[in-house]
Each structure stands twice: as C-alpha cells, then as structure tokens.
Coordinates of C-alpha atoms in Angstrom, one line a residue:
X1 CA 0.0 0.0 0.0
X2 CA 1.5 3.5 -1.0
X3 CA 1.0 5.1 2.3
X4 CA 3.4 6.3 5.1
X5 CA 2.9 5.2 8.7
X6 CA -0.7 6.5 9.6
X7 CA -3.6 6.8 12.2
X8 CA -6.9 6.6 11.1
X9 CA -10.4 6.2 12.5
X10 CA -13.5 3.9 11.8
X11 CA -16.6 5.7 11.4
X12 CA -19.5 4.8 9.3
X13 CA -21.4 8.4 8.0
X14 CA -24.7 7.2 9.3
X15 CA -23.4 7.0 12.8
X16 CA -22.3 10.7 12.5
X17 CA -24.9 13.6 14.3
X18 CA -27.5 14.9 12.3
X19 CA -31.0 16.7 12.8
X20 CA -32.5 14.1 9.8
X21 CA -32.5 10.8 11.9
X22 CA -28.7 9.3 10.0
X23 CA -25.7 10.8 9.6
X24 CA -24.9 11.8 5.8
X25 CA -22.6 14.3 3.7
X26 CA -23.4 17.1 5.1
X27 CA -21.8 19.8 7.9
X28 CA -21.3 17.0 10.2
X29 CA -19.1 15.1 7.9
X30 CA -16.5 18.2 7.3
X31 CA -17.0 18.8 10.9
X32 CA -15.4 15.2 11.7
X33 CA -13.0 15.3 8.9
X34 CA -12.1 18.5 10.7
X35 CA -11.3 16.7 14.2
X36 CA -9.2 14.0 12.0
X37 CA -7.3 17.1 10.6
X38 CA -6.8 19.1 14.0
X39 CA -5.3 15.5 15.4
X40 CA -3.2 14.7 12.5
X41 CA -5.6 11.4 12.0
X42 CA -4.9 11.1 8.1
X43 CA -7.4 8.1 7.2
X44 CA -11.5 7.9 7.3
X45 CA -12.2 4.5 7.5
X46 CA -15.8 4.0 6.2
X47 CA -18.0 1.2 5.8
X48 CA -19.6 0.2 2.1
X49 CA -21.6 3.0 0.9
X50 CA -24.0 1.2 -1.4
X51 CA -27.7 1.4 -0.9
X52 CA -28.9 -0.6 1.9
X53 CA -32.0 -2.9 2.2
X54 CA -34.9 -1.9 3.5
X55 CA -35.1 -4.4 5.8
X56 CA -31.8 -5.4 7.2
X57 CA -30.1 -2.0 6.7
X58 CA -26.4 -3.7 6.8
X59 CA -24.1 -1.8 4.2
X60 CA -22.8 -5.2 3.3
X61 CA -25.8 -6.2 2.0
X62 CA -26.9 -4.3 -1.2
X63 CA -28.7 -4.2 -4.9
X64 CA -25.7 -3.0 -5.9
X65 CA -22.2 -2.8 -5.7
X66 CA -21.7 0.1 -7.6
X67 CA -24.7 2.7 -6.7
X68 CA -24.3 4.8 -3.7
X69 CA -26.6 4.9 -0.5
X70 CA -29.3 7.7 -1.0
X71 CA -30.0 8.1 2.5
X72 CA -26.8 9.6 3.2
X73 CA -27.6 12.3 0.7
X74 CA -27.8 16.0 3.0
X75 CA -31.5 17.3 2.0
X76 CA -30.0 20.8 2.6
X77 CA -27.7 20.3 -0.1
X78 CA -30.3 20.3 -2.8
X79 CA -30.9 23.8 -2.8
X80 CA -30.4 23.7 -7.1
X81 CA -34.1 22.0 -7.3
X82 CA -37.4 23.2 -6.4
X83 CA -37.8 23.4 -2.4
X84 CA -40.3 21.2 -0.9
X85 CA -42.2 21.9 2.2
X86 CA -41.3 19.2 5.1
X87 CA -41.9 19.1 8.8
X88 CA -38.6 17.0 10.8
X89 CA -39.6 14.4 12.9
X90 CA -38.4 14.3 16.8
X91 CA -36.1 11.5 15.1
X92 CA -33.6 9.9 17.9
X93 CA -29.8 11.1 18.7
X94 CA -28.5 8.1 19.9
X95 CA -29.9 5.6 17.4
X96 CA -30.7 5.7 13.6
X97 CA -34.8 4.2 13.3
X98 CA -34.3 3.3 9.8
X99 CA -37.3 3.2 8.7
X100 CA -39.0 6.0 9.6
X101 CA -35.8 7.9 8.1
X102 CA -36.3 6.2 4.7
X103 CA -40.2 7.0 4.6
X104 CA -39.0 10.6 5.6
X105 CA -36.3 11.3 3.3
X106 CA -38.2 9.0 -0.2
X107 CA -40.8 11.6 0.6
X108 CA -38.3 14.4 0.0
X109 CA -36.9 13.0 -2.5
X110 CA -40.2 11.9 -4.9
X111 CA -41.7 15.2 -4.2
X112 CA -37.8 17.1 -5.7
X113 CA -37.3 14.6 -8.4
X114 CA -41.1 15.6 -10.0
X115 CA -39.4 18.6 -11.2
X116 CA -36.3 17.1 -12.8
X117 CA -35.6 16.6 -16.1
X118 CA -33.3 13.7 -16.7
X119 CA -32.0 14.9 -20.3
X120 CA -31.2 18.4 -18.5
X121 CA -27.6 18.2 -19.7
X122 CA -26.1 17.5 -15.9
X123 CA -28.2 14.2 -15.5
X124 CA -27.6 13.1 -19.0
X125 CA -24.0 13.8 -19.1
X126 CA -24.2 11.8 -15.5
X127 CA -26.2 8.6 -17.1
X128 CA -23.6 8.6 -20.1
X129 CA -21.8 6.1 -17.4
X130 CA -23.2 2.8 -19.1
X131 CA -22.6 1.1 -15.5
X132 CA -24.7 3.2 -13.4
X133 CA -27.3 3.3 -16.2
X134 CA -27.5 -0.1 -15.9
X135 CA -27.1 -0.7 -12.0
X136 CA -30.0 2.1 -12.4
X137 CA -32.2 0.2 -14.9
X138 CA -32.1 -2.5 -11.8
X139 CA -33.4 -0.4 -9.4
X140 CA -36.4 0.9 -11.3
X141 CA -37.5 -2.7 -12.7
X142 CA -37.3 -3.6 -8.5
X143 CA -39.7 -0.8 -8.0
X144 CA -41.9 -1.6 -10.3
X145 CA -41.7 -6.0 -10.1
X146 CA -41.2 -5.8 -6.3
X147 CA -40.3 -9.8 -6.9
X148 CA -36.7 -11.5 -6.9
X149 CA -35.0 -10.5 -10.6
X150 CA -35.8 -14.4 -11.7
X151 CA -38.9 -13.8 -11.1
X152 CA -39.9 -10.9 -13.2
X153 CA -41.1 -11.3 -16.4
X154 CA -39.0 -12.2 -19.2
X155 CA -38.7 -8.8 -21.1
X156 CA -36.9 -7.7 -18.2
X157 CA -34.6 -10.4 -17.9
X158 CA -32.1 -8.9 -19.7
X159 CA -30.7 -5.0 -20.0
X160 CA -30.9 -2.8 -23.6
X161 CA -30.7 0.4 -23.8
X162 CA -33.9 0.4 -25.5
X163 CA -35.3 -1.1 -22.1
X164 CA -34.0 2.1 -20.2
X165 CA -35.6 4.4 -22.6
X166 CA -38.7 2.9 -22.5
X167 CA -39.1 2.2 -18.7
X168 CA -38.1 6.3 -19.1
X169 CA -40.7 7.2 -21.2
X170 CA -43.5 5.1 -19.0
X171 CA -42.5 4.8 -15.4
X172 CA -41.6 8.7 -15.9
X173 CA -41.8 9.2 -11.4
X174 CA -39.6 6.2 -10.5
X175 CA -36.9 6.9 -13.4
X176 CA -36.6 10.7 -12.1
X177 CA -36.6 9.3 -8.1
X178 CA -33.4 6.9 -9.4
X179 CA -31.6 9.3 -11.3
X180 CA -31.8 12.3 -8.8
X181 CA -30.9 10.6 -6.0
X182 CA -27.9 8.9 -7.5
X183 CA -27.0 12.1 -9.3
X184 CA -27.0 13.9 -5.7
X185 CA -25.3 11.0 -4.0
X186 CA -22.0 11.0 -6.1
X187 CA -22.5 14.4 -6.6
X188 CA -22.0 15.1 -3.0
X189 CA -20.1 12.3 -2.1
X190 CA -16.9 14.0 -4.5
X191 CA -17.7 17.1 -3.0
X192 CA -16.8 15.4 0.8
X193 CA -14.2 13.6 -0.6
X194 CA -12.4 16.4 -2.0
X195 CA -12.7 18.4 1.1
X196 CA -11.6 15.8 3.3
X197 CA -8.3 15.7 0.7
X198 CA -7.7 19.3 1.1
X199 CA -7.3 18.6 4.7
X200 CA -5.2 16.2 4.8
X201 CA -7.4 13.2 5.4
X202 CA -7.6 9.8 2.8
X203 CA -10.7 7.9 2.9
X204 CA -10.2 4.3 3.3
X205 CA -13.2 2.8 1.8
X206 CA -14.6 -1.0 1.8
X207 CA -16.1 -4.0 -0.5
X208 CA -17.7 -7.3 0.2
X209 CA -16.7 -9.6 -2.0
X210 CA -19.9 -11.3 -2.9
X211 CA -23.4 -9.6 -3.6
X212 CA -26.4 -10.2 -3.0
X213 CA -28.5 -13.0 -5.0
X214 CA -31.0 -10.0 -6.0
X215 CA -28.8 -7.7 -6.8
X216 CA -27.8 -5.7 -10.2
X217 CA -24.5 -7.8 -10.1
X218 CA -25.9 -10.7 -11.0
X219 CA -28.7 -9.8 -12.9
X220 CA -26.6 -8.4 -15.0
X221 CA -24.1 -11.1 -15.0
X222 CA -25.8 -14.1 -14.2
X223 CA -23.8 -16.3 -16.3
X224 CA -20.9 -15.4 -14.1
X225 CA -22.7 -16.6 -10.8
X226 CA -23.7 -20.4 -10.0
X227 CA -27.4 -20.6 -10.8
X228 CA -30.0 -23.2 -11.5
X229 CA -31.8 -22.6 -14.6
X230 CA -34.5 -20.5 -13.0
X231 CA -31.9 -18.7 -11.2
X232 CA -31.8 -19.5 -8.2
X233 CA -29.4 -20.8 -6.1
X234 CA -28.2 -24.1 -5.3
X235 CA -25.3 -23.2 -2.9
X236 CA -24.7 -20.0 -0.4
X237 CA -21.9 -18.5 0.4
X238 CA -20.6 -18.4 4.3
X239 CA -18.1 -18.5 6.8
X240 CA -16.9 -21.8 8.4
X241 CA -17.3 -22.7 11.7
X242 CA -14.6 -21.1 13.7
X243 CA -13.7 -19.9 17.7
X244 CA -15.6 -17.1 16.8
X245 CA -18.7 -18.9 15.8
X246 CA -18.8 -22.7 16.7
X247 CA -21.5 -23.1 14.1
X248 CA -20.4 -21.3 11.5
X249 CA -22.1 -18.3 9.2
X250 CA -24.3 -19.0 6.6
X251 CA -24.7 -15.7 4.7
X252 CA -26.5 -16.3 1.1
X253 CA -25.0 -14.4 -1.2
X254 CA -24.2 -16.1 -4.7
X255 CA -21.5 -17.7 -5.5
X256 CA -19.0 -17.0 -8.4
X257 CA -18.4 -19.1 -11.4
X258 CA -14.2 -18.6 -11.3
X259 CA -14.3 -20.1 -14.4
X260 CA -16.6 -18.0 -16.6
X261 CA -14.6 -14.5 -14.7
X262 CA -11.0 -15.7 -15.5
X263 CA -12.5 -16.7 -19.4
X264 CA -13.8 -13.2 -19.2
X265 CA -9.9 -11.4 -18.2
X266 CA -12.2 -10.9 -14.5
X267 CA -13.6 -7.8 -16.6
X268 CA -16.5 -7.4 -13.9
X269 CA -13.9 -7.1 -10.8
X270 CA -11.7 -4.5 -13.0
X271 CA -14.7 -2.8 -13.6
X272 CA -16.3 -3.0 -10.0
X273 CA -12.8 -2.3 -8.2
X274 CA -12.0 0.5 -10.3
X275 CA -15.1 2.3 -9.6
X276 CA -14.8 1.7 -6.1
X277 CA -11.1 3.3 -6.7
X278 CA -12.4 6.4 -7.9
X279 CA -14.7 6.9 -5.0
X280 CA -12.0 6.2 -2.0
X281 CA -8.3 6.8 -2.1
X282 CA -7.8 3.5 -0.3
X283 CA -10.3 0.2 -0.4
X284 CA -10.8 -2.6 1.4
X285 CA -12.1 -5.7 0.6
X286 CA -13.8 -8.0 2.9
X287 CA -13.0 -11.8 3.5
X288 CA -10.1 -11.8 1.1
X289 CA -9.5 -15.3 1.8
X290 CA -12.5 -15.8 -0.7
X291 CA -10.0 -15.2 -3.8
X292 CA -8.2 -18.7 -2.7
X293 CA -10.7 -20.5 -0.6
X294 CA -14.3 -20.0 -0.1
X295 CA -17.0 -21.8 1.8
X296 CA -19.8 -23.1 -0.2
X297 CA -23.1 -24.4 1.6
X298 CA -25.7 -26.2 0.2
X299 CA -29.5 -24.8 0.2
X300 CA -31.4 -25.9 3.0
X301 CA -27.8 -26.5 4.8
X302 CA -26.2 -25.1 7.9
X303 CA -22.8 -24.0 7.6
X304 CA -21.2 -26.8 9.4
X305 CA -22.3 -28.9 6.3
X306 CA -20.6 -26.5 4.0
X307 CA -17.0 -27.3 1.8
X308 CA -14.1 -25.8 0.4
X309 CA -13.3 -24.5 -3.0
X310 CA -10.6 -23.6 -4.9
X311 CA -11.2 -19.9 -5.7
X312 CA -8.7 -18.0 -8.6
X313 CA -6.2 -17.2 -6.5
X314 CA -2.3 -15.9 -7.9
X315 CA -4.3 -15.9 -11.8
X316 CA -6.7 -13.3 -10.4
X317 CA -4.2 -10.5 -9.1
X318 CA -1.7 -11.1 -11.8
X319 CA -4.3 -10.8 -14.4
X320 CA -6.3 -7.6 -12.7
X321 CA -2.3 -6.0 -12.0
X322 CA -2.6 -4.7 -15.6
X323 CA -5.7 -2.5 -15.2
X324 CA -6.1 -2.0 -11.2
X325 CA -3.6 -0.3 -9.4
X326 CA -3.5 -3.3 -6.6
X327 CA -1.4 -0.8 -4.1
X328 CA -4.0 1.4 -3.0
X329 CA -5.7 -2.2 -1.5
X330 CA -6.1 -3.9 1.6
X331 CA -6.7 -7.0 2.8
X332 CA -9.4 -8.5 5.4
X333 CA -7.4 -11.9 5.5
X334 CA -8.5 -12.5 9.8
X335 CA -8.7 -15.7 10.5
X336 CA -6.7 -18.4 8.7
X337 CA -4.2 -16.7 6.7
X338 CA -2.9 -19.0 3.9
X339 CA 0.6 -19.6 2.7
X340 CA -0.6 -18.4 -0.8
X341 CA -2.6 -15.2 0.5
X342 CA 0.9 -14.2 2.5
X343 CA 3.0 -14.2 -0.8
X344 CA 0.2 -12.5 -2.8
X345 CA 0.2 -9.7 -0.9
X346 CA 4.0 -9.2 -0.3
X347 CA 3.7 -9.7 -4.2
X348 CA 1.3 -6.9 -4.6
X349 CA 2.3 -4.7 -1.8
X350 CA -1.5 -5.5 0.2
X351 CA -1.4 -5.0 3.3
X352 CA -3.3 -7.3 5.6
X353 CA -5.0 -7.1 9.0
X354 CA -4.3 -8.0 12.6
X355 CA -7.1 -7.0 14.8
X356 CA -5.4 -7.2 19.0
X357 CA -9.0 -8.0 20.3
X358 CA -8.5 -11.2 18.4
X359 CA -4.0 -11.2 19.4
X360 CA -4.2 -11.5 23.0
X361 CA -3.5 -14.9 23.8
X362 CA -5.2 -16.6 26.5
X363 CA -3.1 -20.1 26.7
X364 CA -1.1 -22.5 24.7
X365 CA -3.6 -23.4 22.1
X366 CA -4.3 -20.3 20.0
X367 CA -5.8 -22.3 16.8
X368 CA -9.2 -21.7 16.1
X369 CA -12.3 -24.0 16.5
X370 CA -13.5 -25.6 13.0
X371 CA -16.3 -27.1 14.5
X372 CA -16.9 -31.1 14.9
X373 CA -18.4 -32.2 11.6
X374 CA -16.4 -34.3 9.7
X375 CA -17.5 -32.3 6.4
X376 CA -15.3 -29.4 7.7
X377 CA -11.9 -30.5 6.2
X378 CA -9.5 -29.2 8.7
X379 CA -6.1 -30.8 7.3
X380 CA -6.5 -29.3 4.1
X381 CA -7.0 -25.7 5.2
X382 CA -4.2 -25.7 7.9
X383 CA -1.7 -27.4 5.6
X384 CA -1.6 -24.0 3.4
X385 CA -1.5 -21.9 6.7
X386 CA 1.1 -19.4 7.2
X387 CA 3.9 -20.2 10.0
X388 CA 3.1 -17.1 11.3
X389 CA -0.7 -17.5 12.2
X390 CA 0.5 -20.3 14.2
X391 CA 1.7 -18.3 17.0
X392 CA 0.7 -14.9 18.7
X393 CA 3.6 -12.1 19.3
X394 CA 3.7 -8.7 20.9
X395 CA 2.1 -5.7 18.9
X396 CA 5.8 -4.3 18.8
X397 CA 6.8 -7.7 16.7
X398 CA 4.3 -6.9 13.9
X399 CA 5.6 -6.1 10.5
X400 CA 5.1 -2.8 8.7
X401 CA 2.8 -4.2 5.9
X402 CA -0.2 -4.5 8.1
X403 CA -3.0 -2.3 9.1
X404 CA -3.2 -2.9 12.8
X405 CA -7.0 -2.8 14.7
X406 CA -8.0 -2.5 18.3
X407 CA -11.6 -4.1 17.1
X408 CA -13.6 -3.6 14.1
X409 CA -17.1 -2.6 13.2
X410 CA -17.6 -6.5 13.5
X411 CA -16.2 -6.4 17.4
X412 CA -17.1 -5.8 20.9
X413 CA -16.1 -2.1 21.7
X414 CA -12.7 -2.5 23.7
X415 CA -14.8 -1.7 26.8
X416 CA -17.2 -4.3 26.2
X417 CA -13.7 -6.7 25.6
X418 CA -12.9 -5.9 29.1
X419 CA -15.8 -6.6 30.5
X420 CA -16.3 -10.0 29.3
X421 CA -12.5 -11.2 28.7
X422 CA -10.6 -13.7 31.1
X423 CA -8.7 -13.5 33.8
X424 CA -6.1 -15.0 31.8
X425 CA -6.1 -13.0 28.7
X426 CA -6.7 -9.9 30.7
X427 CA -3.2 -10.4 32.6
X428 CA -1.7 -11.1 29.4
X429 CA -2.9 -7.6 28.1
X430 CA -1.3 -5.8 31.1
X431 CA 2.1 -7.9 30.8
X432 CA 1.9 -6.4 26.9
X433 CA 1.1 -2.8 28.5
X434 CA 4.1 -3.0 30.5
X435 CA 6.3 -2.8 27.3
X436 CA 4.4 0.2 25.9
X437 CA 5.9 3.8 25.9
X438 CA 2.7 6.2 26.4
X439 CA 0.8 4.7 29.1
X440 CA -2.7 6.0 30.3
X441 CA -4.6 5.9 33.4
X442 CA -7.3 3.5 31.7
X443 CA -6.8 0.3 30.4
X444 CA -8.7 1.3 26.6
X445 CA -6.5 3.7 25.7
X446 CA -3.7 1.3 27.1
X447 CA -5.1 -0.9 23.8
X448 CA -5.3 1.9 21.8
X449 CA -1.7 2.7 22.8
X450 CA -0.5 -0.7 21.8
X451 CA -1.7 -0.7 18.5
X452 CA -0.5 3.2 17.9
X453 CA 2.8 1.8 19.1
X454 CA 3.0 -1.3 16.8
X455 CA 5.6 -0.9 13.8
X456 CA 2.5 -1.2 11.3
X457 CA 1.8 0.8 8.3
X458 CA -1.8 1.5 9.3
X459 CA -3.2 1.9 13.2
X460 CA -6.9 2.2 13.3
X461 CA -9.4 2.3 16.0
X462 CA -13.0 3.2 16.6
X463 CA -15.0 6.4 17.4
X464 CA -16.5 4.1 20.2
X465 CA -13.2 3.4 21.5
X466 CA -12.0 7.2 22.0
X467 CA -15.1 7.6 23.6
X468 CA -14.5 4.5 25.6
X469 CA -17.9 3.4 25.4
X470 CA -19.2 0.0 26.6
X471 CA -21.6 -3.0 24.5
X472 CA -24.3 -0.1 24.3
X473 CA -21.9 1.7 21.2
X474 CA -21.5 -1.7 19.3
X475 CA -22.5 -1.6 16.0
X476 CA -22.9 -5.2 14.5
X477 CA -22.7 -8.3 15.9
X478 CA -22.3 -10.8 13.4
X479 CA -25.0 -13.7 12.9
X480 CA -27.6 -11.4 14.2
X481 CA -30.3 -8.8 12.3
X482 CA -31.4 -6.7 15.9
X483 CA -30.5 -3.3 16.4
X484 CA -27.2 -3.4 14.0
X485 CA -25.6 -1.0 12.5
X486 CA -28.2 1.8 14.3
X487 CA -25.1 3.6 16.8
X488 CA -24.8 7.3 16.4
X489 CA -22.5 10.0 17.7
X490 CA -25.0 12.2 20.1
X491 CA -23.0 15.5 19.2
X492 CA -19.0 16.2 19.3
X493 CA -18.7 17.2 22.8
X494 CA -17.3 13.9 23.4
X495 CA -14.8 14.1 20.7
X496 CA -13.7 17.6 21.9
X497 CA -12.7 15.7 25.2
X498 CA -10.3 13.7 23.6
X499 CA -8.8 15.7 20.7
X500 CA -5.4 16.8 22.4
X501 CA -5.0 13.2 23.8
X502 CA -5.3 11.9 20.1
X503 CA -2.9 14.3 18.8
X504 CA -0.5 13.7 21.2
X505 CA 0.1 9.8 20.4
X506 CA -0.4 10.2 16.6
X507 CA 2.7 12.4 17.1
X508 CA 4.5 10.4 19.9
X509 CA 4.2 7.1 17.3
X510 CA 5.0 8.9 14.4
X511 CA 1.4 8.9 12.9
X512 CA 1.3 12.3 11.6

C-alpha cells in the first residue's frame, strides 16, 4: 500500500450527528473530517456505501455494488431543485430508526425529483456512465416487479438500452426518483471527498466480496454466478465454523463461477474495483480469503455442512495488475491466513489485518475451532497456513505491511472486551502494556496505545473506542439482524474531550 505510517479512524457516515434521523454528507461530515485534521488522523475508515435494504439496513448487504446509498444524501444540499415543504420528525440522537428515516427522506426526494428533467444536460451527461445506467435500470425494474429479478417477467430479464428508454418514457416518477438521488449522492459524495483531501485526510473505503442474489450484479451477470436454470441458487456462500462462531455463518450471497470470470480477463472485478477506486483513495475488501478458498453451503444446509473451494487465486491479481492499481488495496485476510494469500500480498504490496482483540493470547492453544463435523476438512486448510498464524507475538513484533486494529465494526467495543475477557487474557494484556511507551490511566486507551505503538503501516481504532464506550456503542454483531448497524454520535462534545490526547500519540508514534 502506498502510504506512510498512519492513524486513522472507523466511522460509518450514518453514525455521524444529524437533525435528519442518519448521519450523511453534510456539515457534520466536514466537521469530523475536521477533528481528523486538528489530530493529525490522516485516514476515514468508512463502511460500504452502497444502498442498503430496506429491511436489514447492513451496508454489506446491497442491490448493488456500484450505486451509492441515497440516504446519506444532506437534504440541505439540494438547494439547485425546487424546495419542498417538510416538517422534521423528533427523530432519535443516539440511534438511527431506519425506517422511519427512509419514509421521511423517499418523501423528499419523490416530491424534488417531480421537477427534474433527466435529459437536462447535468443528468444526461451523468447517465452517459453505461454502469450506473445499468445498476439504475435494476433499481427501477425492482420498484416496479417488487419480486426477486428471476422472477420478473421475461422482457426484463435482460438489460438494452432500448429497455431504459422505454421504462423512461413510461415509469416517468420512478426513473426521475433513481436518477436524482444517484445524481445527488455522487455528486456530493466527491464534494466530501475532495474536502476531506484538502485537509489532509484519505478515505479508506470497503467491498464485500460477494453480492447479493438479487442484486444488479448478478442480474446483470448471471452467467458469471452459480445458478440453476431459474436462477436461483443451489449453494450459499458463508463463513466456516470457527472460535468465533462454533457453528459457523451461513450468509446467502451467490457464489462465483471462477471459471466463466477468468474466461472473461475478470472484466467485472476491474470494472467493479476500479469504480470503487475512484470513489475512495484507499479500499478494502472483505474476507479476502475468498479469492483462494471459499466456503460453499448447500440450500437448505447449515454451515457446518458447507465445503471448500478452490477460488482464482495468484491468476486473479496477476491478471487484474494490468488494469487495477492493486497498491492502493487492503486485505481482510482475519482468521486463517494462507501460505498463498501471504505471498500474494507481499507480491502486490497489500497490506493485511491483525485485529489485537482477536491477538491476545489466553493459553497454549491459539488455533481456532472448526467445529466437529467431519464435512469441515480441517487438514487441508491448515496445511496452506502461514507459520506465522500459528503463533501470537507482541504488537511491537508486527511487520510494517499490516494495518493494525483495536476491534472492528464487527467487534465488541474494547470496553465491552474488558468486560467480558478472562482473567487470563486480561493479565496477558497488562504484561503487553508493560512494554508500551505512552501509558494512560485507563486500560482502553492502554489498547489503543498498543496498537499506535505497533511498527504497522496503518493503526486504526473506533470512534467508540476514543469515547471509551461500553456493549451499548457496538455496531454489529455478526450472525444477528437486531439493532445493528443503528449507533450514532449524540454531538461532538465527546470528541472535543479527547482531541489533544489523540494528537498527542499520533505524534509520539509517528502517525502524523
């Protein structure tokens, strides 16, 4: 990665202060990339900004992979269209109630986009991008089938530009609605960007690698996914069963037919990393491990039943090298790291992760738990393991090409770690503390210290961790659907509080 040694921050935009009910691009947003400029913190880490479902509200789960999240889109920012009349509802600080924000801000938004003209040269110029005219087209023909893509009927099955011209001329209201609100979204989404760049701050942005089943990807593609010929699918993708999660994850996204891609030059990842690339200076993708290995689970299955594949592996980042530029990537490889995965990102210069949450050790045995089924093929996975995941080492021990966490969006808080860790790894935490140089009175910022001190390239914590907050600031637990991803900054009193104390060890480690 083609960074110096940094500090940088986890913070979602929907769990930033606002008077609409979610955080979004407006004031707020400079006023946070403001406290990351005043304490030399030079990376935003955000979560996927692709639209969200309307019932599970996770950004990893989207119709698209390339259209933005029209919820984060600052109403007061659309002062070049008609105003509309609207009344604010008493929306909560602490939490984001999803779906009252949606109905409130759709209603905005229909009532603008009646007075838009989408061959006004600013739209057309903007739908002259044949992938978000396409990822578009998918939206509308949702609206309008409300059923699973394999389900509609079969003069939608496939995109033309004819298609979008007539669904244009006759669906008039929910072609305006889709093309405003993406419009505004990228719109004001560079805006950000560009003033979070003229202060000094990168945005580290983030991918999952697989979609969702009804998603624009694969209608769009669905040769390139494993489908039965009605399209549906015969195996899910998922995480095996681990000491995280004895039973494993079953999370049903399609699978990828490696073989149709590589036939293809991987044309759709250039494409879909490249315009992730334009929106974030830095990306990460999620559950790299997938390029080598993934987990596929059978309909009707639990995870524990799943099975190992070969995914594309070395082919894949040699053959994307020529049109990606591979350095401004970053690896989720947690858990299992692979012999293969190790040499593929000293290769390419990707960084990977080590998360100290997940580091401490607590005794002799620090290999995870694949579960007792005999399906899970534990030999084969640990024989490509590399030497180093085998054994846990101080913070100060890790190498430069890694980006270093105290938890993720995926953890307990490092509050909530201390409430529930053991008495064992607890006193293994304070015999690492002993070794660090800027020592605190409270044992989170001890963490945070450990991982600012670490010879890494990246050092990254939560919002939730400055603020030292306990399980009630989590923002996902994985496996579950309740009350994710809703956390929210009240205001930025808090952050005030700690904004010399921030400063301070991004300078003492080097990290401005």
């Amino acid at each position: 990665m083609d960074i110096k040694k940094s500090a940088g921050l986890i913070m979602h935009p929907t769990a930033l202060p606002s008077k609409y009910g979610i955080g979004d691009f407006g004031d707020t947003s400079k006023l946070f990339i403001d406290f990351l400029n005043e304490t030399s913190t030079n990376i935003w880490q955000v979560l996927p900004l692709g639209l969200t479902s309307l019932d599970e509200f996770s950004p990893y789960s989207s119709p698209s992979s390339i259209l933005g999240n029209r919820y984060l889109i600052d109403v007061d920012k659309l002062s070049t269209y008609d105003k509309v009349d609207f009344e604010i509802p008493q929306f909560s600080k602490e939490y984001v109630q999803y779906k009252d924000v949606y109905k409130f801000k759709d209603d905005i938004f229909k009532k603008i986009s009646e007075n838009i003209d989408i061959n006004d040269k600013p739209f057309s110029t903007f739908l002259n991008n044949e992938l978000i005219r396409k990822h578009i087209t998918f939206l509308i023909l949702k609206d309008l089938n409300k059923e699973s893509w394999n389900n509609w009927e079969k003069i939608h099955h496939k995109y033309s530009d004819n298609l979008f011209e007539k669904l244009s001329d006759e669906n008039s209201k929910i072609v305006n609605f889709h093309v405003l609100t993406q419009y505004e979204f990228f719109n004001q989404w560079d805006s950000l960007k560009k003033y979070a760049n003229d202060n000094n701050v990168q945005i580290l942005g983030d991918i999952p690698i697989y979609v969702n089943h009804d998603s624009a990807d694969v209608w769009l593609n669905k040769e390139m996914f494993e489908l039965d010929e009605s399209g549906n699918m015969e195996f899910f993708s998922g995480a095996v069963p681990d000491s995280f999660n004895s039973e494993g994850q079953v999370w049903g996204n399609a699978l990828y037919k490696w073989d149709i891609h590589k036939n293809d030059d991987f044309k759709y990842w250039k494409e879909k990393l490249n315009t992730s690339l334009n929106l974030y200076d830095y990306l990460r993708i999620d559950h790299f491990i997938g390029f080598f290995k993934f987990w596929a689970i059978p309909k009707g299955e639990s995870a524990l039943n799943g099975h190992w594949r070969e995914g594309p592996r070395l082919d894949f980042f040699e053959t994307i090298n020529k049109d990606v530029d591979l350095t401004k990537l970053l690896a989720e490889d947690l858990g299992v790291i692979l012999k293969e995965t190790k040499e593929v990102l000293e290769k390419f210069n990707i960084p990977g992760m080590k998360v100290l949450q997940q580091r401490i050790p607590d005794s002799d045995e620090n290999l995870p738990y694949l579960g007792d089924s005999e399906e899970i093929d534990k030999k084969s996975l640990f024989d490509e393991a590399s030497d180093d995941y085998f054994e846990e080492t101080h913070p100060s021990n890790w190498e430069f090409s890694l980006a270093a966490y105290t938890g993720t969006h995926d953890s307990p808080t490092t509050k909530e770690w201390f409430d529930e860790v053991s008495k064992s790894k607890y006193q293994n935490f304070l015999d690492y503390s002993q070794l660090i140089n800027n020592k605190f009175d409270n044992d989170v910022w001890n963490f945070i210290s450990l991982v600012w001190e670490s010879n890494c390239q990246l050092a990254i914590t939560t919002v939730q961790d400055l603020l030292e907050l306990d399980y009630k600031g989590r923002f996902n637990i994985p496996g579950t659907s309740e009350n994710n991803w809703i956390w929210r900054l009240d205001n930025f009193d808090s952050l005030k509080n700690v904004t010399n104390v921030l400063k301070e060890l991004n300078h003492s480690t080097s990290r401005n």
